[in-house]
Short mmCIF file of C-alpha atoms in Angstrom, two decimals:
data_model
loop_
_atom_site.label_atom_id
_atom_site.label_comp_id
_atom_site.label_asym_id
_atom_site.label_seq_id
_atom_site.Cartn_x
_atom_site.Cartn_y
_atom_site.Cartn_z
CA UNK Z 277 -13.69 -119.60 -135.85
CA UNK Z 278 -17.39 -120.14 -136.18
CA UNK Z 279 -18.03 -117.70 -133.31
CA UNK Z 280 -15.97 -115.03 -135.15
CA UNK Z 281 -18.20 -115.32 -138.19
CA UNK Z 282 -21.22 -115.05 -135.88
CA UNK Z 283 -19.89 -111.73 -134.52
CA UNK Z 284 -19.32 -110.56 -138.08
CA UNK Z 285 -22.93 -111.42 -138.96
CA UNK Z 286 -24.16 -109.62 -135.82
CA UNK Z 287 -22.21 -106.50 -136.75
CA UNK Z 288 -23.74 -106.75 -140.21
CA UNK Z 289 -27.24 -106.79 -138.71
CA UNK Z 290 -26.42 -103.70 -136.60
CA UNK Z 291 -25.12 -101.83 -139.64
CA UNK Z 292 -28.14 -102.82 -141.76
CA UNK Z 293 -30.48 -101.56 -139.01
CA UNK Z 294 -28.47 -98.33 -138.70
CA UNK Z 295 -28.63 -97.86 -142.46
CA UNK Z 296 -32.40 -98.38 -142.51
CA UNK Z 297 -32.93 -95.94 -139.65
CA UNK Z 298 -30.66 -93.45 -141.43
CA UNK Z 299 -32.70 -93.79 -144.64
CA UNK Z 300 -35.86 -93.14 -142.64
CA UNK Z 301 -34.36 -90.07 -140.93
CA UNK Z 302 -31.97 -88.64 -143.54
CA UNK Z 303 -31.66 -85.21 -141.91
CA UNK Z 304 -30.59 -86.81 -138.66
CA UNK Z 305 -28.17 -89.07 -140.55
CA UNK Z 306 -26.66 -86.05 -142.31
CA UNK Z 307 -26.13 -84.21 -139.02
CA UNK Z 308 -24.75 -87.34 -137.37
CA UNK Z 309 -22.32 -87.99 -140.22
CA UNK Z 310 -21.07 -84.40 -140.13
CA UNK Z 311 -20.48 -84.56 -136.38
CA UNK Z 312 -18.77 -87.91 -136.71
CA UNK Z 313 -16.60 -86.47 -139.49
CA UNK Z 314 -15.69 -83.48 -137.30
CA UNK Z 315 -14.74 -85.65 -134.33
CA UNK Z 316 -12.65 -87.93 -136.57
CA UNK Z 317 -10.83 -84.88 -137.88
CA UNK Z 318 -10.17 -83.71 -134.32
CA UNK Z 319 -8.93 -87.13 -133.28
CA UNK Z 320 -6.76 -87.37 -136.39
CA UNK Z 321 -5.33 -83.93 -135.65
CA UNK Z 322 -4.48 -84.89 -132.08
CA UNK Z 323 -2.84 -88.14 -133.17
CA UNK Z 324 -0.94 -86.30 -135.90
CA UNK Z 325 0.23 -83.69 -133.40
CA UNK Z 326 1.49 -86.39 -131.01
CA UNK Z 327 3.25 -88.09 -133.89
CA UNK Z 328 4.85 -84.77 -134.95
CA UNK Z 329 6.07 -84.13 -131.41
CA UNK Z 330 7.61 -87.62 -131.32
CA UNK Z 331 9.46 -86.93 -134.57
CA UNK Z 332 10.94 -83.57 -133.52
CA UNK Z 333 14.39 -84.27 -134.91
CA UNK Z 334 13.28 -85.22 -138.41
CA UNK Z 335 12.75 -83.18 -141.55
CA UNK Z 336 8.99 -83.87 -141.45
CA UNK Z 337 8.32 -82.24 -138.08
CA UNK Z 338 6.89 -78.97 -139.41
CA UNK Z 339 4.88 -80.73 -142.10
CA UNK Z 340 3.34 -82.95 -139.41
CA UNK Z 341 2.54 -79.93 -137.23
CA UNK Z 342 0.90 -78.08 -140.13
CA UNK Z 343 -1.20 -81.10 -141.22
CA UNK Z 344 -2.24 -81.74 -137.59
CA UNK Z 345 -3.21 -78.10 -137.11
CA UNK Z 346 -5.28 -78.14 -140.30
CA UNK Z 347 -7.07 -81.30 -139.14
CA UNK Z 348 -7.75 -79.76 -135.74
CA UNK Z 349 -9.04 -76.52 -137.26
CA UNK Z 350 -11.22 -78.36 -139.77
CA UNK Z 351 -12.63 -80.59 -137.02
CA UNK Z 352 -13.57 -77.59 -134.92
CA UNK Z 353 -15.25 -75.88 -137.87
CA UNK Z 354 -17.19 -79.01 -138.81
CA UNK Z 355 -18.37 -79.59 -135.21
CA UNK Z 356 -19.38 -75.95 -134.72
CA UNK Z 357 -21.13 -75.63 -138.13
CA UNK Z 358 -22.34 -79.06 -139.27
CA UNK Z 359 -25.11 -77.62 -141.47
CA UNK Z 360 -22.73 -75.37 -143.37
CA UNK Z 361 -20.30 -78.23 -143.78
CA UNK Z 362 -23.09 -80.41 -145.13
CA UNK Z 363 -24.00 -77.68 -147.63
CA UNK Z 364 -20.39 -77.36 -148.83
CA UNK Z 365 -19.86 -81.11 -149.09
CA UNK Z 366 -23.19 -81.54 -150.90
CA UNK Z 367 -22.21 -78.96 -153.49
CA UNK Z 368 -18.81 -80.66 -153.87
CA UNK Z 369 -20.51 -84.04 -154.35
CA UNK Z 370 -22.91 -82.60 -156.94
CA UNK Z 371 -20.01 -81.07 -158.87
CA UNK Z 372 -18.18 -84.39 -158.75
CA UNK Z 373 -21.27 -86.13 -160.17
CA UNK Z 374 -21.50 -83.54 -162.94
CA UNK Z 375 -17.85 -83.62 -163.94
CA UNK Z 376 -17.67 -87.39 -163.66
CA UNK Z 377 -20.77 -87.72 -165.84
CA UNK Z 378 -19.41 -85.37 -168.47
CA UNK Z 379 -16.04 -87.17 -168.56
CA UNK Z 380 -17.79 -90.56 -168.87
CA UNK Z 381 -19.99 -89.34 -171.71
CA UNK Z 382 -17.15 -87.68 -173.64
CA UNK Z 383 -14.72 -90.52 -172.91
CA UNK Z 384 -17.25 -93.14 -173.96
CA UNK Z 385 -17.95 -91.32 -177.25
CA UNK Z 386 -14.24 -90.82 -177.98
CA UNK Z 387 -13.09 -94.34 -177.04
CA UNK Z 388 -16.20 -96.22 -178.21
CA UNK Z 389 -15.22 -99.33 -176.30
CA UNK Z 390 -17.06 -102.60 -175.81
CA UNK Z 391 -19.28 -101.19 -173.05
CA UNK Z 392 -20.19 -97.92 -174.76
CA UNK Z 393 -23.87 -98.19 -173.81
CA UNK Z 394 -23.18 -98.70 -170.12
CA UNK Z 395 -20.62 -95.91 -170.08
CA UNK Z 396 -23.10 -93.52 -171.63
CA UNK Z 397 -25.78 -94.55 -169.16
CA UNK Z 398 -23.39 -94.00 -166.24
CA UNK Z 399 -22.41 -90.60 -167.61
CA UNK Z 400 -26.00 -89.52 -168.12
CA UNK Z 401 -26.96 -90.77 -164.65
CA UNK Z 402 -24.06 -88.82 -163.08
CA UNK Z 403 -25.08 -85.62 -164.86
CA UNK Z 404 -28.73 -86.12 -163.87
CA UNK Z 405 -27.82 -86.75 -160.25
CA UNK Z 406 -25.57 -83.68 -160.18
CA UNK Z 407 -28.26 -81.49 -161.73
CA UNK Z 408 -30.92 -82.76 -159.31
CA UNK Z 409 -28.74 -82.13 -156.27
CA UNK Z 410 -27.60 -78.69 -157.44
CA UNK Z 411 -31.10 -77.72 -158.57
CA UNK Z 412 -32.40 -78.13 -155.02
CA UNK Z 413 -29.30 -76.87 -153.23
CA UNK Z 414 -28.97 -75.88 -150.28
CA UNK Z 415 -32.15 -77.71 -149.23
CA UNK Z 416 -30.77 -80.94 -150.69
CA UNK Z 417 -27.84 -80.76 -148.29
CA UNK Z 418 -30.14 -81.84 -145.47
CA UNK Z 419 -30.73 -85.28 -146.92
CA UNK Z 420 -28.17 -86.08 -149.66
CA UNK Z 421 -25.17 -86.84 -147.45
CA UNK Z 422 -27.35 -88.66 -144.89
CA UNK Z 423 -28.80 -90.78 -147.66
CA UNK Z 424 -25.32 -91.66 -148.99
CA UNK Z 425 -24.06 -92.37 -145.47
CA UNK Z 426 -27.06 -94.57 -144.71
CA UNK Z 427 -26.77 -96.45 -148.00
CA UNK Z 428 -23.08 -97.09 -147.28
CA UNK Z 429 -24.01 -98.47 -143.83
CA UNK Z 430 -26.75 -100.62 -145.35
CA UNK Z 431 -24.58 -102.16 -148.07
CA UNK Z 432 -21.59 -102.61 -145.75
CA UNK Z 433 -23.91 -104.33 -143.29
CA UNK Z 434 -25.35 -106.59 -145.98
CA UNK Z 435 -21.79 -107.51 -147.04
CA UNK Z 436 -20.75 -108.33 -143.47
CA UNK Z 437 -23.93 -110.30 -142.91
CA UNK Z 438 -23.36 -112.35 -146.06
CA UNK Z 439 -19.72 -112.92 -145.13
CA UNK Z 440 -20.61 -113.94 -141.58
CA UNK Z 441 -23.36 -116.35 -142.60
CA UNK Z 442 -21.37 -117.74 -145.55
CA UNK Z 443 -18.29 -118.18 -143.36
CA UNK Z 444 -20.28 -120.08 -140.75
CA UNK Z 445 -21.62 -122.37 -143.45
CA UNK Z 446 -18.16 -123.02 -144.85
CA UNK Z 447 -16.76 -123.81 -141.38
CA UNK Z 448 -19.66 -126.22 -140.79
CA UNK Z 449 -19.10 -127.93 -144.13
CA UNK Z 450 -15.35 -128.29 -143.45
CA UNK Z 451 -16.07 -129.75 -140.00
CA UNK Z 452 -18.56 -132.23 -141.51
CA UNK Z 453 -16.05 -133.25 -144.15
CA UNK Z 454 -13.34 -133.78 -141.52
CA UNK Z 455 -15.50 -136.05 -139.29
CA UNK Z 456 -15.45 -139.10 -141.65
CA UNK Z 457 -11.69 -138.68 -142.10
CA UNK Z 458 -11.16 -138.69 -138.29
CA UNK Z 459 -13.41 -141.72 -137.86
CA UNK Z 460 -11.54 -143.55 -140.68
CA UNK Z 461 -8.16 -142.81 -139.13
CA UNK Z 462 -9.41 -143.91 -135.68
CA UNK Z 463 -10.66 -147.18 -137.18
CA UNK Z 464 -7.27 -147.83 -138.80
CA UNK Z 465 -5.46 -147.12 -135.51
CA UNK Z 466 -7.69 -149.54 -133.62
CA UNK Z 467 -7.31 -152.31 -136.22
CA UNK Z 468 -3.51 -151.98 -136.09
CA UNK Z 469 -3.56 -152.52 -132.33
#
């Protein structure tokens, strides 16, 4: 069990390093994430197509074929045009930030809950982020998605690293706590004999 937590911590280190490299080279991280996204769409389309073929006699056959074909087509488009895909997804992300920020601001002012201040700050931050990304679009598409992808890798890696190291410590503490109990039970067995 301790070795499993060690592997988890090692994976965390790899993800942290990948996140740091991605933050240093955001354009490369954006292109890499788009290509990875395209290949995942292709793979998902192939798996969906195989699943649809296996379920030929069911009512969901044609739905499965259509969804698989859409995944395959989207994967091909993303792989052939990663820059254009990055531009479209960056604009979509900026619009999500803007609308999410507006809804948080309006919702916070209407509801006036316990955390009104934090809700207003989140809303203002979302609007600011959306405006900054859209204001520099399409140039911002070269680094925004790569930055998000790299930050996700970095924080996932830190989480795995903390889980791996913390798990190893817990296993060690449990083993240390069990040793006196084993010695005590061995001493009782010997005294009975």
